[in-house]
Amino acid sequence: MEKTSSFILKYPENSGFDKTDIIFYSGTPELEKIYFDCEKTYPNRLFVTDTNIASLDCMKTFLSKVEANDAQGDRLLVLGAGEKYKTIESVLEIVKKALDANFNRNCVFVGIGGGVICDMTAFAASMFKRGVDVEFVSTTLLADVDASVGGKTGCDFESYKNMIGAFYPAKRLHVAPQFVKSLPEKEYISGLAEAIKTALLFSPSMTELLKTQKDKIMARDDEAVQSIITECAKAKAAIVQEDFKEKRNRAFLNYGHTFGHALESVSGLGEITHGEGVAWGMARAAELSLNLGLCSKEFAKDTIDLLKSYGYDTKKAGENLKEKILSAMHKDKKNNSSAIRVILQSGPQQTIIKEVSDKDLEAVI
């Protein structure tokens, strides 16, 4: 495991936060090199992961070292894997682990996993003794390209996505793309949806890569995956740096999400992946843009065809789910009025925020 590159995500002066150091690595993940083969910077460390990551061969040495270092102030918490565990109870379990270990504020919580683990670990860190440091080791494509970057934290509540949370960025983010090799196909495809979103929003070159190098991408070719992760992380970092609290253009990153989160909620959280929901949402947004006369038929078709090419369901949900999805969209935390705010595109990398009537939404759901 070798460090290949790094960059710094700086936060606005009035945000209350300084920066996130984002560090990329190549080779087989060996977390012991990050946390044990160098000087220890925190007297107490709580490592949080899930059952899927804890079972990987590359984690055995690291986890054994954590457990052996109990007397020196290290603790390990392994949570259940998946969206169904993204609950306030899991967040409080993290807090309780640190409390039971008598950690003070001079400690760090380290989330090792995908978006679920990173979101919950950072949210727990934001609450424990009014805030302690947090770091991430990203292990999924979804976390690499989106969830671990930018400071959004939280958990689901009463079947609604990310209803409780805070802005609380990591001090450091360690990205080891080789973890992606271990992902089940469904989780890899889920992460690709966020990569497609980022490409459509910001990057003509990555859009072209996704269109022309599908075989390499689906085979998880090292170069292709590294390129996608690096470009997505830098694109998200750039917009977060401009608009940390999502008052302006950071809202673009919600492209596909208002539709997608609603579908996830009504399907039962965890029944479809986040990426599947977002991909469906982008297809619905493309059709809505066309219906509203905001984009050409060719652009809407190109967007939907790209999503179809990676196997995502882009069809309407149907009459039996329409009312439920619309209701869930009204509860989305990003809405500021009775109308539903959605992110739409008028062309490649041309994005707008628009409040839309229920009638127009019903036509594409």
Coordinates of C-alpha atoms in Angstrom, one line a residue:
M1 CA 0.0 0.0 0.0
E2 CA 1.7 3.2 -1.2
K3 CA 0.6 6.8 -1.1
T4 CA 0.1 8.0 -4.7
S5 CA -1.3 11.5 -4.4
S6 CA -3.1 13.9 -2.1
F7 CA -4.9 17.2 -2.0
I8 CA -6.5 19.5 0.5
L9 CA -10.2 20.4 0.7
K10 CA -10.4 23.9 2.4
Y11 CA -13.6 25.1 4.1
P12 CA -14.9 28.6 4.2
E13 CA -13.6 30.8 7.0
N14 CA -17.1 31.1 8.6
S15 CA -17.8 27.4 8.4
G16 CA -16.2 26.5 11.7
F17 CA -13.9 23.9 10.0
D18 CA -10.5 24.1 8.6
K19 CA -9.7 21.4 6.0
T20 CA -9.8 17.8 5.0
D21 CA -6.6 16.1 3.8
I22 CA -7.6 13.6 1.1
I23 CA -4.9 11.0 0.5
F24 CA -5.0 8.3 -2.3
Y25 CA -3.2 5.0 -2.1
S26 CA -2.4 2.1 -4.5
G27 CA -2.0 -1.6 -3.8
T28 CA -3.6 -3.9 -1.3
P29 CA -5.1 -2.0 1.6
E30 CA -2.9 -2.3 4.7
L31 CA -4.4 0.0 7.3
E32 CA -1.8 -0.9 9.8
K33 CA 0.7 1.2 7.8
I34 CA -1.5 4.2 8.3
Y35 CA -2.5 3.8 11.9
F36 CA 0.3 1.7 13.5
D37 CA 3.5 2.1 11.5
C38 CA 3.8 5.8 12.3
E39 CA 3.6 8.0 15.3
K40 CA 0.2 7.9 17.1
T41 CA -1.4 11.4 17.0
Y42 CA -4.4 10.7 19.3
P43 CA -4.2 9.0 22.7
N44 CA -7.6 7.4 22.1
R45 CA -9.0 6.0 18.8
L46 CA -12.3 4.4 18.1
F47 CA -12.3 2.4 14.9
V48 CA -15.8 1.8 13.5
T49 CA -16.5 -0.6 10.6
D50 CA -19.1 -3.2 9.5
T51 CA -19.3 -6.9 9.3
N52 CA -18.6 -7.0 5.6
I53 CA -15.3 -5.0 5.8
A54 CA -14.2 -6.7 9.0
S55 CA -14.4 -10.1 7.2
L56 CA -12.0 -9.1 4.4
D57 CA -8.6 -10.8 4.4
C58 CA -6.8 -7.5 4.0
M59 CA -8.3 -6.3 7.3
K60 CA -7.1 -9.2 9.5
T61 CA -3.7 -7.8 10.5
F62 CA -5.1 -4.3 11.2
L63 CA -8.0 -5.5 13.3
S64 CA -5.8 -7.8 15.4
K65 CA -3.5 -4.9 16.1
V66 CA -6.5 -2.7 17.1
E67 CA -7.7 -5.3 19.5
A68 CA -4.2 -6.0 20.9
N69 CA -3.8 -2.2 21.5
D70 CA -6.8 -2.0 23.9
A71 CA -4.6 -1.0 26.8
Q72 CA -3.0 1.8 24.8
G73 CA -6.4 3.5 24.1
D74 CA -7.7 1.8 20.9
R75 CA -11.2 0.4 20.6
L76 CA -13.0 -1.4 17.8
L77 CA -16.8 -1.4 17.0
V78 CA -18.2 -3.6 14.3
L79 CA -21.7 -2.8 13.2
G80 CA -24.2 -4.6 10.9
A81 CA -23.7 -3.9 7.2
G82 CA -26.2 -2.0 5.0
E83 CA -28.8 0.7 5.0
K84 CA -31.1 -1.0 7.5
Y85 CA -28.4 -0.3 10.2
K86 CA -28.2 3.4 9.4
T87 CA -30.3 4.3 12.4
I88 CA -30.0 6.6 15.4
E89 CA -29.6 3.5 17.5
S90 CA -26.4 2.6 15.6
V91 CA -25.1 6.2 16.0
L92 CA -25.7 6.1 19.7
E93 CA -23.9 2.7 19.9
I94 CA -20.8 4.4 18.6
V95 CA -21.2 7.2 21.2
K96 CA -21.7 4.6 23.9
K97 CA -18.5 2.7 22.9
A98 CA -16.4 5.8 23.4
L99 CA -18.2 6.7 26.6
D100 CA -17.7 3.3 28.1
A101 CA -14.0 3.5 27.2
N102 CA -13.8 6.9 29.1
F103 CA -12.6 8.7 26.0
N104 CA -12.1 12.5 26.4
R105 CA -12.3 15.1 23.7
N106 CA -8.7 14.5 22.7
C107 CA -9.7 11.4 20.7
V108 CA -10.6 10.5 17.1
F109 CA -13.4 8.4 15.6
V110 CA -12.3 6.5 12.5
G111 CA -15.0 5.3 10.1
I112 CA -13.8 2.4 7.9
G113 CA -16.4 1.6 5.3
G114 CA -18.9 3.0 2.8
G115 CA -21.3 5.8 3.0
V116 CA -23.4 4.3 5.9
I117 CA -20.4 3.9 8.2
C118 CA -18.8 7.2 7.3
D119 CA -22.1 9.1 7.8
M120 CA -22.8 7.6 11.1
T121 CA -19.3 7.7 12.5
A122 CA -19.0 11.4 11.7
F123 CA -22.5 12.2 13.1
A124 CA -21.5 10.3 16.4
A125 CA -18.2 12.3 16.5
S126 CA -20.2 15.6 16.1
M127 CA -22.2 14.8 19.2
F128 CA -19.7 13.1 21.5
K129 CA -18.7 15.7 24.1
R130 CA -19.9 18.4 21.7
G131 CA -17.5 17.3 19.0
V132 CA -14.3 15.2 18.5
D133 CA -12.2 14.6 15.4
V134 CA -13.2 12.1 12.8
E135 CA -11.3 10.4 10.0
F136 CA -12.5 8.1 7.2
V137 CA -11.1 5.1 5.3
S138 CA -13.3 4.8 2.3
T139 CA -14.0 1.3 1.2
T140 CA -16.7 1.5 -1.4
L141 CA -17.0 3.3 -4.8
L142 CA -20.0 5.2 -3.5
A143 CA -18.0 6.6 -0.6
D144 CA -14.9 7.2 -2.8
V145 CA -16.7 9.3 -5.3
D146 CA -19.3 11.0 -3.1
A147 CA -20.4 10.1 0.4
S148 CA -17.0 10.5 2.2
V149 CA -16.3 13.9 0.7
G150 CA -17.8 17.1 1.9
G151 CA -19.0 16.8 5.5
K152 CA -22.6 15.6 5.3
T153 CA -23.3 13.2 8.1
G154 CA -26.4 11.5 9.6
C155 CA -28.8 8.6 9.7
D156 CA -32.2 7.6 8.4
F157 CA -35.3 8.1 10.6
E158 CA -38.8 6.6 10.3
S159 CA -38.1 5.3 6.8
Y160 CA -36.9 8.7 5.5
K161 CA -33.3 9.1 4.2
N162 CA -30.8 11.1 6.2
M163 CA -33.4 13.0 8.2
I164 CA -31.1 13.5 11.2
G165 CA -27.6 14.8 10.8
A166 CA -25.1 17.6 10.7
F167 CA -22.3 19.1 8.6
Y168 CA -19.2 17.7 10.2
P169 CA -16.3 16.9 7.8
A170 CA -13.4 14.5 8.4
K171 CA -10.0 15.7 9.3
R172 CA -8.5 13.1 6.9
L173 CA -9.9 10.9 4.2
H174 CA -7.9 7.9 3.1
V175 CA -8.9 6.5 -0.3
A176 CA -7.7 3.0 -1.3
P177 CA -9.3 2.1 -4.6
Q178 CA -8.3 -1.5 -4.3
F179 CA -11.1 -2.0 -1.7
V180 CA -13.4 -1.6 -4.7
K181 CA -12.2 -5.0 -6.0
S182 CA -13.9 -6.7 -3.1
L183 CA -17.3 -5.1 -3.6
P184 CA -20.3 -7.2 -4.6
E185 CA -21.4 -6.3 -8.2
K186 CA -24.6 -4.6 -6.9
E187 CA -22.6 -2.3 -4.6
Y188 CA -20.1 -1.5 -7.3
I189 CA -23.0 -0.6 -9.7
S190 CA -24.5 1.5 -6.9
G191 CA -21.3 3.6 -6.7
L192 CA -21.1 4.0 -10.5
A193 CA -24.5 5.9 -10.4
E194 CA -22.9 8.7 -8.3
A195 CA -19.9 8.7 -10.7
I196 CA -22.3 9.1 -13.6
K197 CA -24.1 11.9 -11.7
T198 CA -20.8 13.8 -11.2
A199 CA -19.8 13.3 -14.8
L200 CA -23.1 14.7 -16.1
L201 CA -22.8 17.7 -13.7
F202 CA -19.2 18.7 -14.2
S203 CA -17.1 16.6 -16.5
P204 CA -17.4 16.1 -20.3
S205 CA -14.2 13.9 -20.3
M206 CA -15.6 11.6 -17.7
T207 CA -18.9 11.4 -19.4
E208 CA -17.1 10.3 -22.5
L209 CA -15.1 7.8 -20.5
L210 CA -18.3 6.3 -19.1
K211 CA -19.7 6.1 -22.7
T212 CA -16.7 4.6 -24.4
Q213 CA -14.9 2.5 -21.8
K214 CA -17.8 0.6 -20.3
D215 CA -16.1 -2.8 -20.6
K216 CA -13.0 -1.6 -18.7
I217 CA -15.1 0.1 -16.1
M218 CA -17.3 -2.9 -15.5
A219 CA -14.2 -5.1 -15.3
R220 CA -12.9 -2.7 -12.5
D221 CA -9.8 -1.9 -14.5
D222 CA -7.3 -0.2 -12.1
E223 CA -6.6 2.8 -14.3
A224 CA -10.3 3.4 -15.1
V225 CA -11.4 3.1 -11.5
Q226 CA -8.6 5.3 -10.3
S227 CA -9.5 8.0 -12.9
I228 CA -13.1 8.0 -11.9
I229 CA -12.5 8.2 -8.2
T230 CA -9.9 10.9 -8.4
E231 CA -11.9 13.1 -10.8
C232 CA -15.1 12.7 -8.8
A233 CA -13.5 13.5 -5.4
K234 CA -11.8 16.6 -6.8
A235 CA -15.1 17.8 -8.5
K236 CA -17.1 17.4 -5.3
A237 CA -14.3 19.0 -3.2
A238 CA -14.3 22.0 -5.5
I239 CA -18.0 22.7 -5.2
V240 CA -18.0 22.0 -1.4
Q241 CA -15.2 24.4 -1.0
E242 CA -17.4 27.1 -2.7
D243 CA -20.7 26.3 -0.9
F244 CA -20.1 24.2 2.3
K245 CA -23.7 24.5 3.7
E246 CA -25.5 24.0 0.4
K247 CA -26.9 27.5 0.0
R248 CA -26.1 27.7 -3.7
N249 CA -24.6 25.4 -6.3
R250 CA -23.8 22.5 -3.9
A251 CA -27.4 21.7 -4.4
F252 CA -26.5 20.5 -7.9
L253 CA -25.0 17.4 -6.2
N254 CA -28.6 16.4 -5.4
Y255 CA -29.3 15.6 -9.1
G256 CA -31.4 12.5 -9.1
H257 CA -31.6 12.4 -5.3
T258 CA -35.0 13.9 -4.6
F259 CA -36.7 11.3 -6.8
G260 CA -34.2 8.6 -5.8
H261 CA -34.5 9.1 -2.0
A262 CA -38.3 8.9 -2.3
L263 CA -38.1 5.6 -4.2
E264 CA -35.7 4.2 -1.6
S265 CA -38.1 5.2 1.2
V266 CA -41.3 3.8 -0.3
S267 CA -39.5 0.6 -1.4
G268 CA -38.2 0.0 2.1
L269 CA -34.8 1.4 3.0
G270 CA -32.2 -1.1 1.8
E271 CA -34.4 -2.9 -0.6
I272 CA -32.8 -1.0 -3.5
T273 CA -29.4 0.5 -3.4
H274 CA -28.8 4.2 -3.1
G275 CA -27.2 4.2 -6.5
E276 CA -30.2 2.4 -8.1
G277 CA -32.4 5.1 -6.6
V278 CA -30.2 7.9 -7.9
A279 CA -30.0 6.5 -11.4
W280 CA -33.8 6.1 -11.5
G281 CA -34.0 9.7 -10.2
M282 CA -31.7 11.0 -13.0
A283 CA -33.8 9.3 -15.6
R284 CA -37.0 10.9 -14.1
A285 CA -35.3 14.3 -14.0
A286 CA -34.3 14.0 -17.7
E287 CA -37.8 13.2 -18.7
L288 CA -39.1 16.1 -16.6
S289 CA -36.6 18.5 -18.2
L290 CA -37.9 17.4 -21.6
N291 CA -41.5 17.8 -20.6
L292 CA -40.9 21.3 -19.3
G293 CA -39.1 22.3 -22.5
L294 CA -35.8 22.8 -20.7
C295 CA -33.7 20.3 -22.8
S296 CA -33.8 18.7 -26.2
K297 CA -35.2 15.2 -26.9
E298 CA -31.7 14.1 -27.9
F299 CA -30.1 15.2 -24.6
A300 CA -32.8 13.5 -22.5
K301 CA -32.4 10.3 -24.6
D302 CA -28.6 10.4 -24.3
T303 CA -28.9 10.7 -20.5
I304 CA -31.3 7.8 -20.2
D305 CA -29.4 5.6 -22.7
L306 CA -26.2 6.1 -20.6
L307 CA -28.0 4.9 -17.5
K308 CA -29.6 2.0 -19.3
S309 CA -26.2 0.9 -20.6
Y310 CA -25.1 0.2 -17.1
G311 CA -28.2 -1.8 -16.3
Y312 CA -30.2 0.7 -14.3
D313 CA -34.0 0.7 -14.2
T314 CA -35.1 4.0 -15.9
K315 CA -38.8 3.2 -16.3
K316 CA -41.7 5.0 -14.5
A317 CA -42.5 3.5 -11.1
G318 CA -46.2 3.0 -12.0
E319 CA -49.5 4.2 -10.6
N320 CA -49.4 2.1 -7.5
L321 CA -46.3 3.9 -6.2
K322 CA -46.9 7.4 -7.7
E323 CA -48.8 8.9 -4.7
K324 CA -46.4 7.4 -2.1
I325 CA -43.3 8.6 -4.0
L326 CA -44.8 12.1 -4.4
S327 CA -45.6 12.2 -0.6
A328 CA -42.0 11.2 0.2
M329 CA -40.6 13.8 -2.1
H330 CA -42.6 16.5 -0.2
K331 CA -40.8 15.3 3.0
D332 CA -37.4 15.7 1.5
K333 CA -35.2 17.8 3.7
K334 CA -34.0 19.9 0.7
N335 CA -37.4 21.5 0.1
N336 CA -37.9 25.1 1.4
S337 CA -41.5 25.6 0.4
S338 CA -44.7 23.6 -0.5
A339 CA -43.4 23.1 -4.0
I340 CA -40.8 20.4 -4.6
R341 CA -37.4 21.6 -5.6
V342 CA -35.5 19.4 -8.1
I343 CA -32.2 19.5 -9.9
L344 CA -32.6 19.4 -13.7
Q345 CA -30.3 19.7 -16.7
S346 CA -30.8 21.7 -19.9
G347 CA -27.8 20.2 -21.6
P348 CA -24.3 18.6 -20.9
Q349 CA -23.0 20.2 -17.6
Q350 CA -25.8 22.8 -17.7
T351 CA -27.7 22.4 -14.4
I352 CA -30.6 24.4 -12.9
I353 CA -32.6 24.3 -9.7
K354 CA -36.3 24.5 -10.2
E355 CA -39.5 24.2 -8.1
V356 CA -42.0 22.0 -9.8
S357 CA -45.7 21.3 -9.5
D358 CA -47.1 18.0 -8.3
K359 CA -48.8 17.7 -11.7
D360 CA -45.6 17.8 -13.6
L361 CA -43.9 15.4 -11.2
E362 CA -46.8 12.9 -11.4
A363 CA -46.4 12.9 -15.2
V364 CA -42.8 11.4 -14.9
I365 CA -43.1 9.2 -11.8

